[in-house]
Short mmCIF file of C-alpha atoms and ligand atoms in Angstrom, two decimals:
data_model
loop_
_atom_site.label_atom_id
_atom_site.label_comp_id
_atom_site.label_asym_id
_atom_site.label_seq_id
_atom_site.Cartn_x
_atom_site.Cartn_y
_atom_site.Cartn_z
CA MET A 11 -71.58 89.15 34.58
CA ILE A 12 -73.70 91.85 31.85
CA ILE A 13 -77.14 92.43 32.54
CA GLU A 14 -79.77 92.78 30.03
CA LEU A 15 -83.49 93.60 29.13
CA ALA A 16 -86.11 91.91 26.56
CA GLU A 17 -86.64 94.65 23.74
CA SER A 18 -90.38 93.87 25.21
CA TYR A 19 -91.75 93.14 28.98
CA GLY A 20 -93.46 93.99 31.93
CA PHE A 21 -97.27 94.88 32.11
CA CYS A 22 -99.08 95.24 28.59
CA PHE A 23 -101.63 97.64 27.39
CA GLY A 24 -104.24 96.62 29.13
CA VAL A 25 -102.12 96.20 33.09
CA LYS A 26 -101.53 99.83 33.27
CA ARG A 27 -104.90 100.38 32.33
CA ALA A 28 -106.91 98.32 34.62
CA ILE A 29 -103.92 99.30 37.51
CA LYS A 30 -104.38 102.79 36.31
CA ILE A 31 -108.92 102.82 37.05
CA ALA A 32 -108.15 100.99 39.98
CA GLU A 33 -105.52 103.60 41.45
CA GLU A 34 -108.21 106.10 40.85
CA ASN A 35 -111.23 104.11 42.23
CA SER A 36 -109.26 103.93 45.96
CA ASN A 37 -111.73 103.02 48.59
CA SER A 38 -113.57 99.92 46.33
CA ALA A 39 -112.44 96.56 46.43
CA THR A 40 -112.04 94.27 42.98
CA TYR A 41 -114.25 91.57 41.98
CA GLY A 42 -111.47 88.70 42.30
CA PRO A 43 -108.38 89.08 41.30
CA LEU A 44 -107.40 92.85 39.67
CA ILE A 45 -104.66 90.76 37.06
CA HIS A 46 -102.06 87.97 38.04
CA ASN A 47 -99.56 88.78 40.57
CA ALA A 48 -99.79 89.42 44.61
CA ASN A 49 -96.95 91.79 45.78
CA GLU A 50 -99.09 94.49 42.90
CA ILE A 51 -102.06 93.99 44.64
CA ALA A 52 -100.88 93.99 47.96
CA ARG A 53 -99.51 97.31 46.91
CA LEU A 54 -102.88 98.57 45.56
CA LYS A 55 -104.36 98.03 49.07
CA ASN A 56 -101.78 99.35 50.84
CA ASP A 57 -101.12 102.36 48.73
CA PHE A 58 -104.49 102.94 47.24
CA ASN A 59 -106.89 100.64 50.19
CA VAL A 60 -108.23 98.62 46.87
CA ALA A 61 -109.51 96.01 48.25
CA LEU A 62 -109.63 92.18 47.01
CA SER A 63 -112.98 90.38 47.02
CA GLU A 64 -113.52 86.46 45.63
CA ASN A 65 -117.17 87.00 47.29
CA ILE A 66 -119.97 89.12 45.18
CA ASP A 67 -122.06 89.31 48.22
CA THR A 68 -119.93 91.26 49.90
CA PHE A 69 -120.68 94.61 47.54
CA LYS A 70 -123.52 96.52 48.31
CA ALA A 71 -125.35 99.11 46.65
CA GLY A 72 -123.34 102.40 46.42
CA GLN A 73 -120.07 99.95 46.57
CA THR A 74 -117.50 100.67 44.00
CA ALA A 75 -116.47 96.88 42.54
CA VAL A 76 -112.67 97.35 40.10
CA ILE A 77 -114.07 94.28 37.35
CA ARG A 78 -110.38 92.25 36.82
CA THR A 79 -108.34 92.53 33.27
CA HIS A 80 -109.95 88.73 33.09
CA GLY A 81 -113.28 89.85 33.21
CA ILE A 82 -116.34 87.51 34.54
CA PRO A 83 -119.37 86.38 33.36
CA LYS A 84 -122.10 88.38 31.88
CA GLN A 85 -124.61 86.60 35.04
CA GLU A 86 -122.72 88.20 37.45
CA LEU A 87 -122.42 91.12 35.94
CA SER A 88 -125.36 91.74 35.72
CA LEU A 89 -126.26 90.71 39.84
CA LEU A 90 -123.80 93.47 40.67
CA ASN A 91 -125.27 96.53 38.65
CA GLU A 92 -128.51 93.86 40.20
CA ARG A 93 -127.58 95.49 43.36
CA GLN A 94 -126.32 98.64 42.14
CA VAL A 95 -122.75 98.62 43.28
CA ASN A 96 -120.43 100.91 41.76
CA VAL A 97 -119.25 99.35 38.36
CA VAL A 98 -115.95 100.26 37.40
CA ASP A 99 -114.66 98.13 34.09
CA ALA A 100 -111.35 97.19 33.92
CA THR A 101 -111.94 94.56 31.28
CA CYS A 102 -108.75 94.85 28.76
CA PRO A 103 -110.36 95.76 26.20
CA TYR A 104 -108.82 92.66 24.21
CA VAL A 105 -110.81 90.31 26.44
CA THR A 106 -113.76 91.83 26.20
CA LYS A 107 -113.62 91.97 22.07
CA PRO A 108 -113.83 87.78 22.32
CA GLN A 109 -116.86 88.21 24.86
CA GLN A 110 -118.45 90.31 22.71
CA ILE A 111 -117.98 87.56 19.16
CA CYS A 112 -119.18 84.82 21.18
CA GLU A 113 -122.76 87.06 22.57
CA GLU A 114 -123.14 88.67 18.38
CA MET A 115 -121.93 85.20 17.11
CA SER A 116 -123.88 82.83 18.80
CA ALA A 117 -126.95 85.93 18.76
CA GLN A 118 -126.61 85.41 14.52
CA GLY A 119 -126.85 81.19 14.93
CA TYR A 120 -123.65 80.30 15.15
CA ASP A 121 -121.45 77.27 17.45
CA ILE A 122 -118.95 79.20 18.97
CA ILE A 123 -115.86 77.55 19.70
CA ILE A 124 -113.33 78.38 22.50
CA PHE A 125 -109.76 77.54 22.54
CA GLY A 126 -107.79 78.05 25.77
CA ASP A 127 -108.37 76.20 29.24
CA GLU A 128 -112.34 76.20 30.79
CA ALA A 129 -111.19 76.86 34.03
CA HIS A 130 -109.43 80.63 33.43
CA PRO A 131 -111.78 82.92 35.03
CA GLU A 132 -111.05 84.89 30.86
CA ILE A 133 -113.22 82.09 29.25
CA LYS A 134 -115.19 82.06 31.67
CA GLY A 135 -115.91 85.44 30.97
CA VAL A 136 -116.38 84.70 27.51
CA LYS A 137 -117.79 81.32 27.51
CA SER A 138 -120.66 82.89 29.71
CA TYR A 139 -121.80 85.18 26.15
CA ALA A 140 -122.93 83.26 24.06
CA VAL A 141 -126.19 82.29 24.27
CA GLY A 142 -126.47 78.84 22.00
CA ASN A 143 -124.73 76.15 21.71
CA VAL A 144 -120.60 76.54 22.70
CA PHE A 145 -117.41 74.69 23.39
CA VAL A 146 -113.36 74.84 25.35
CA VAL A 147 -111.30 73.18 23.38
CA ASN A 148 -107.62 72.68 25.46
CA SER A 149 -105.31 71.23 21.98
CA ALA A 150 -106.88 70.47 18.68
CA ASN A 151 -107.06 66.87 19.26
CA GLU A 152 -109.90 68.00 21.29
CA VAL A 153 -111.46 68.52 18.18
CA ALA A 154 -112.54 65.30 16.61
CA ASP A 155 -115.03 65.00 20.01
CA LEU A 156 -117.24 67.71 19.04
CA HIS A 157 -120.89 67.81 17.46
CA THR A 158 -121.08 71.20 16.71
CA ARG A 159 -123.52 72.55 13.93
CA GLU A 160 -122.70 73.16 10.15
CA LYS A 161 -121.91 76.84 10.74
CA VAL A 162 -119.28 77.57 13.73
CA ALA A 163 -117.42 80.43 14.58
CA VAL A 164 -114.10 80.22 16.46
CA VAL A 165 -112.12 83.41 18.71
CA ALA A 166 -108.79 81.48 21.19
CA GLN A 167 -107.14 82.62 24.65
CA THR A 168 -105.48 85.67 24.56
CA THR A 169 -102.71 84.00 25.80
CA ARG A 170 -102.98 80.80 23.77
CA LYS A 171 -100.33 80.27 20.37
CA ILE A 172 -100.62 80.78 17.26
CA GLU A 173 -99.66 77.78 15.54
CA GLU A 174 -101.91 75.94 18.17
CA TYR A 175 -104.61 77.77 17.07
CA GLN A 176 -103.86 77.60 13.62
CA GLU A 177 -103.84 73.87 13.96
CA ILE A 178 -107.24 73.62 15.89
CA VAL A 179 -108.69 75.50 12.34
CA ALA A 180 -107.53 74.16 10.04
CA HIS A 181 -108.79 71.12 11.22
CA LEU A 182 -112.25 72.70 11.39
CA MET A 183 -111.80 73.73 7.81
CA GLY A 184 -111.92 69.63 6.68
CA THR A 185 -115.13 69.02 8.75
CA HIS A 186 -117.39 72.20 8.83
CA LYS A 187 -119.38 74.35 5.96
CA GLU A 188 -118.08 77.22 7.66
CA VAL A 189 -116.35 78.77 9.52
CA ARG A 190 -116.07 82.53 11.22
CA VAL A 191 -112.29 82.85 12.59
CA PHE A 192 -111.00 85.61 14.40
CA ASN A 193 -107.82 86.23 15.87
CA THR A 194 -108.67 87.23 19.29
CA ILE A 195 -105.22 86.25 20.50
CA CYS A 196 -102.77 89.51 22.17
CA ASN A 197 -99.74 91.36 20.39
CA ALA A 198 -99.12 92.16 23.64
CA THR A 199 -98.29 88.33 24.51
CA PHE A 200 -96.58 88.46 21.02
CA ASP A 201 -94.01 91.24 21.40
CA ASN A 202 -92.96 90.05 24.72
CA GLN A 203 -93.03 85.43 24.19
CA ASP A 204 -90.93 87.35 21.02
CA ALA A 205 -87.59 89.46 23.03
CA VAL A 206 -87.59 86.80 25.87
CA ARG A 207 -86.79 84.14 22.34
CA LYS A 208 -84.42 86.50 20.93
CA LEU A 209 -82.58 86.64 23.93
CA ALA A 210 -82.46 83.12 25.51
CA GLN A 211 -80.61 82.87 22.65
CA LYS A 212 -77.70 84.36 23.67
CA ALA A 213 -77.94 84.55 27.40
CA ASP A 214 -75.69 81.78 29.96
CA VAL A 215 -78.45 82.90 32.44
CA MET A 216 -82.34 83.87 32.23
CA ILE A 217 -84.39 85.40 35.27
CA VAL A 218 -88.78 85.18 34.20
CA ILE A 219 -89.99 87.27 36.30
CA GLY A 220 -94.58 87.29 36.90
CA GLY A 221 -96.84 84.99 39.36
CA LYS A 222 -97.07 81.20 39.41
CA ASN A 223 -99.97 80.89 38.62
CA SER A 224 -100.13 83.93 34.76
CA SER A 225 -100.14 81.74 31.55
CA ASN A 226 -97.86 84.08 29.61
CA THR A 227 -95.06 84.16 32.18
CA LYS A 228 -95.57 80.01 32.47
CA GLN A 229 -94.95 80.75 27.51
CA LEU A 230 -92.50 82.94 28.41
CA GLN A 231 -90.31 81.30 30.25
CA THR A 232 -91.31 77.08 28.22
CA ILE A 233 -90.37 80.02 24.79
CA SER A 234 -87.18 80.89 27.28
CA LEU A 235 -86.13 77.06 27.97
CA ASN A 236 -86.01 75.48 24.53
CA TYR A 237 -83.01 77.81 23.93
CA CYS A 238 -81.66 78.75 27.41
CA PRO A 239 -81.04 75.61 30.25
CA ASP A 240 -80.71 78.00 32.55
CA SER A 241 -83.80 79.46 32.38
CA TYR A 242 -85.97 80.33 35.73
CA HIS A 243 -89.46 81.72 36.19
CA ILE A 244 -89.23 83.90 39.81
CA GLU A 245 -91.30 85.55 41.39
CA SER A 246 -89.93 88.19 43.01
CA ARG A 247 -85.65 88.79 44.35
CA ASP A 248 -86.04 86.42 47.61
CA ASP A 249 -86.95 83.48 44.11
CA LEU A 250 -83.57 84.27 43.78
CA GLU A 251 -80.06 81.53 44.01
CA PRO A 252 -76.56 82.24 44.32
CA GLU A 253 -75.77 79.94 42.19
CA TRP A 254 -77.54 80.14 39.23
CA PHE A 255 -75.09 82.98 38.44
CA SER A 256 -71.98 82.38 39.10
CA GLY A 257 -69.91 81.33 35.72
CA LYS A 258 -72.33 83.07 33.98
CA LYS A 259 -71.31 86.69 31.75
CA LEU A 260 -74.84 87.25 30.26
CA CYS A 261 -78.17 86.86 32.14
CA GLY A 262 -81.59 88.12 30.75
CA ILE A 263 -84.35 89.31 32.01
CA SER A 264 -88.08 88.30 31.23
CA ALA A 265 -91.29 89.63 32.82
CA GLY A 266 -94.96 88.42 32.44
CA ALA A 267 -97.72 90.73 31.32
CA SER A 268 -98.77 91.76 34.72
CA THR A 269 -94.98 92.40 36.20
CA PRO A 270 -94.81 95.70 37.63
CA ASP A 271 -91.40 97.71 36.89
CA TRP A 272 -90.53 97.49 40.01
CA ILE A 273 -90.39 94.27 41.79
CA ILE A 274 -88.47 93.68 38.10
CA ASN A 275 -86.07 96.26 39.41
CA GLU A 276 -85.80 94.99 42.60
CA VAL A 277 -84.47 91.73 40.85
CA ILE A 278 -81.55 93.50 39.10
CA ASP A 279 -80.52 94.87 41.85
CA LYS A 280 -80.52 91.61 44.09
CA ILE A 281 -78.59 89.72 40.96
CA LYS A 282 -76.84 93.03 40.49
CA GLN A 283 -75.28 91.75 44.30
CA LEU A 284 -74.95 88.23 43.85
CA SER A 285 -73.01 88.66 40.63
CA SER A 286 -70.62 90.41 42.49
CA LEU A 287 -70.22 87.98 45.75
FE1 F3S B 318 -104.64 92.65 27.62
FE2 F3S B 318 -103.47 91.42 26.09
FE3 F3S B 318 -102.56 92.65 28.05
S1 F3S B 318 -105.24 90.83 26.69
S2 F3S B 318 -104.88 92.29 29.82
S3 F3S B 318 -103.46 93.68 26.84
S4 F3S B 318 -101.80 90.06 27.31
#
C-alpha cells in the first residue's frame, strides 16, 4: 500500500508561532489550552515546564501567562494586566485581526455580526472587543431573526467555510443599507482543505489526524468523507484499526492545523506496520 501525504497539512503559521513562544517561555503557564491538541500540550509541560491553567485566579503578579492562539476576552486580558501578571500574547495574528475590526467598527457606530460558534473561545474573545451591539450567527438561517441597525460590519471565525460566509453576506446585503464585509477566514485552513479534497479523490482510505475538539480537523474530515467514504478522524496511532487498510492501494494522510509532525510520523509508522501484516 502506498501512503501519500496531502500537499498541505498540519501545523499552520499561527500554531507554529504559538508553540515557539511557549517554548521560549519555559516555567510559565498558558491560560486555557494553547492549541487544540492534548498531546502537544503534554509535550510542552514535560519538555519546557509550560503548564496549563483554566482558572484566571491562579495567575499571580510576576508570573507569566501565555495567551493561547484563539485569544481570550478583552476583560480577562485587562484583569491579568491589572494583576501585574507578565502577559505573553501568542494569539494568532489572524485572530487578533477580527478582534481589532470589532473594536474599531463598533466604535464607528456599526452593529457587529460575527459568523461563528458562540461557544468557541475564538468567538468569545472576538465578541468581547465590540463596544456596541454584537450578534453571533452560526448559519444564514439565523440572519433573518436579527434586529440590527442599518449599518453592519461582519467578520467570520477563521475556520469557517467561505461559501457559507458568502451566503450570510448575500442575506445581509438584501436587508441592510450598509454592509462592511471583512474576510477574516484563514488561508491556512483553505490550503489544508484544498489539499485534502485533491487527495481524497484518488485515495482508497483517508486518515485525518487531529484533536477531536479541533473544528478545522473536523472540517477536513467532512470534506474527505465527501470523496472517500473510508475516511477516519483519529487523534493518534492508538486509534488506528488494522481492517481499515485491508485490500487498500492508496492511503492518504491529512492533519488538522494543530497536529504536530511527530504525531503524524508516529501514525505513518503504525500504518506501515499494519498494512504489512
Ligand atoms: Fe491562525 Fe489560521 Fe492557524 S487563524 S492559528 S494561522 S488556522
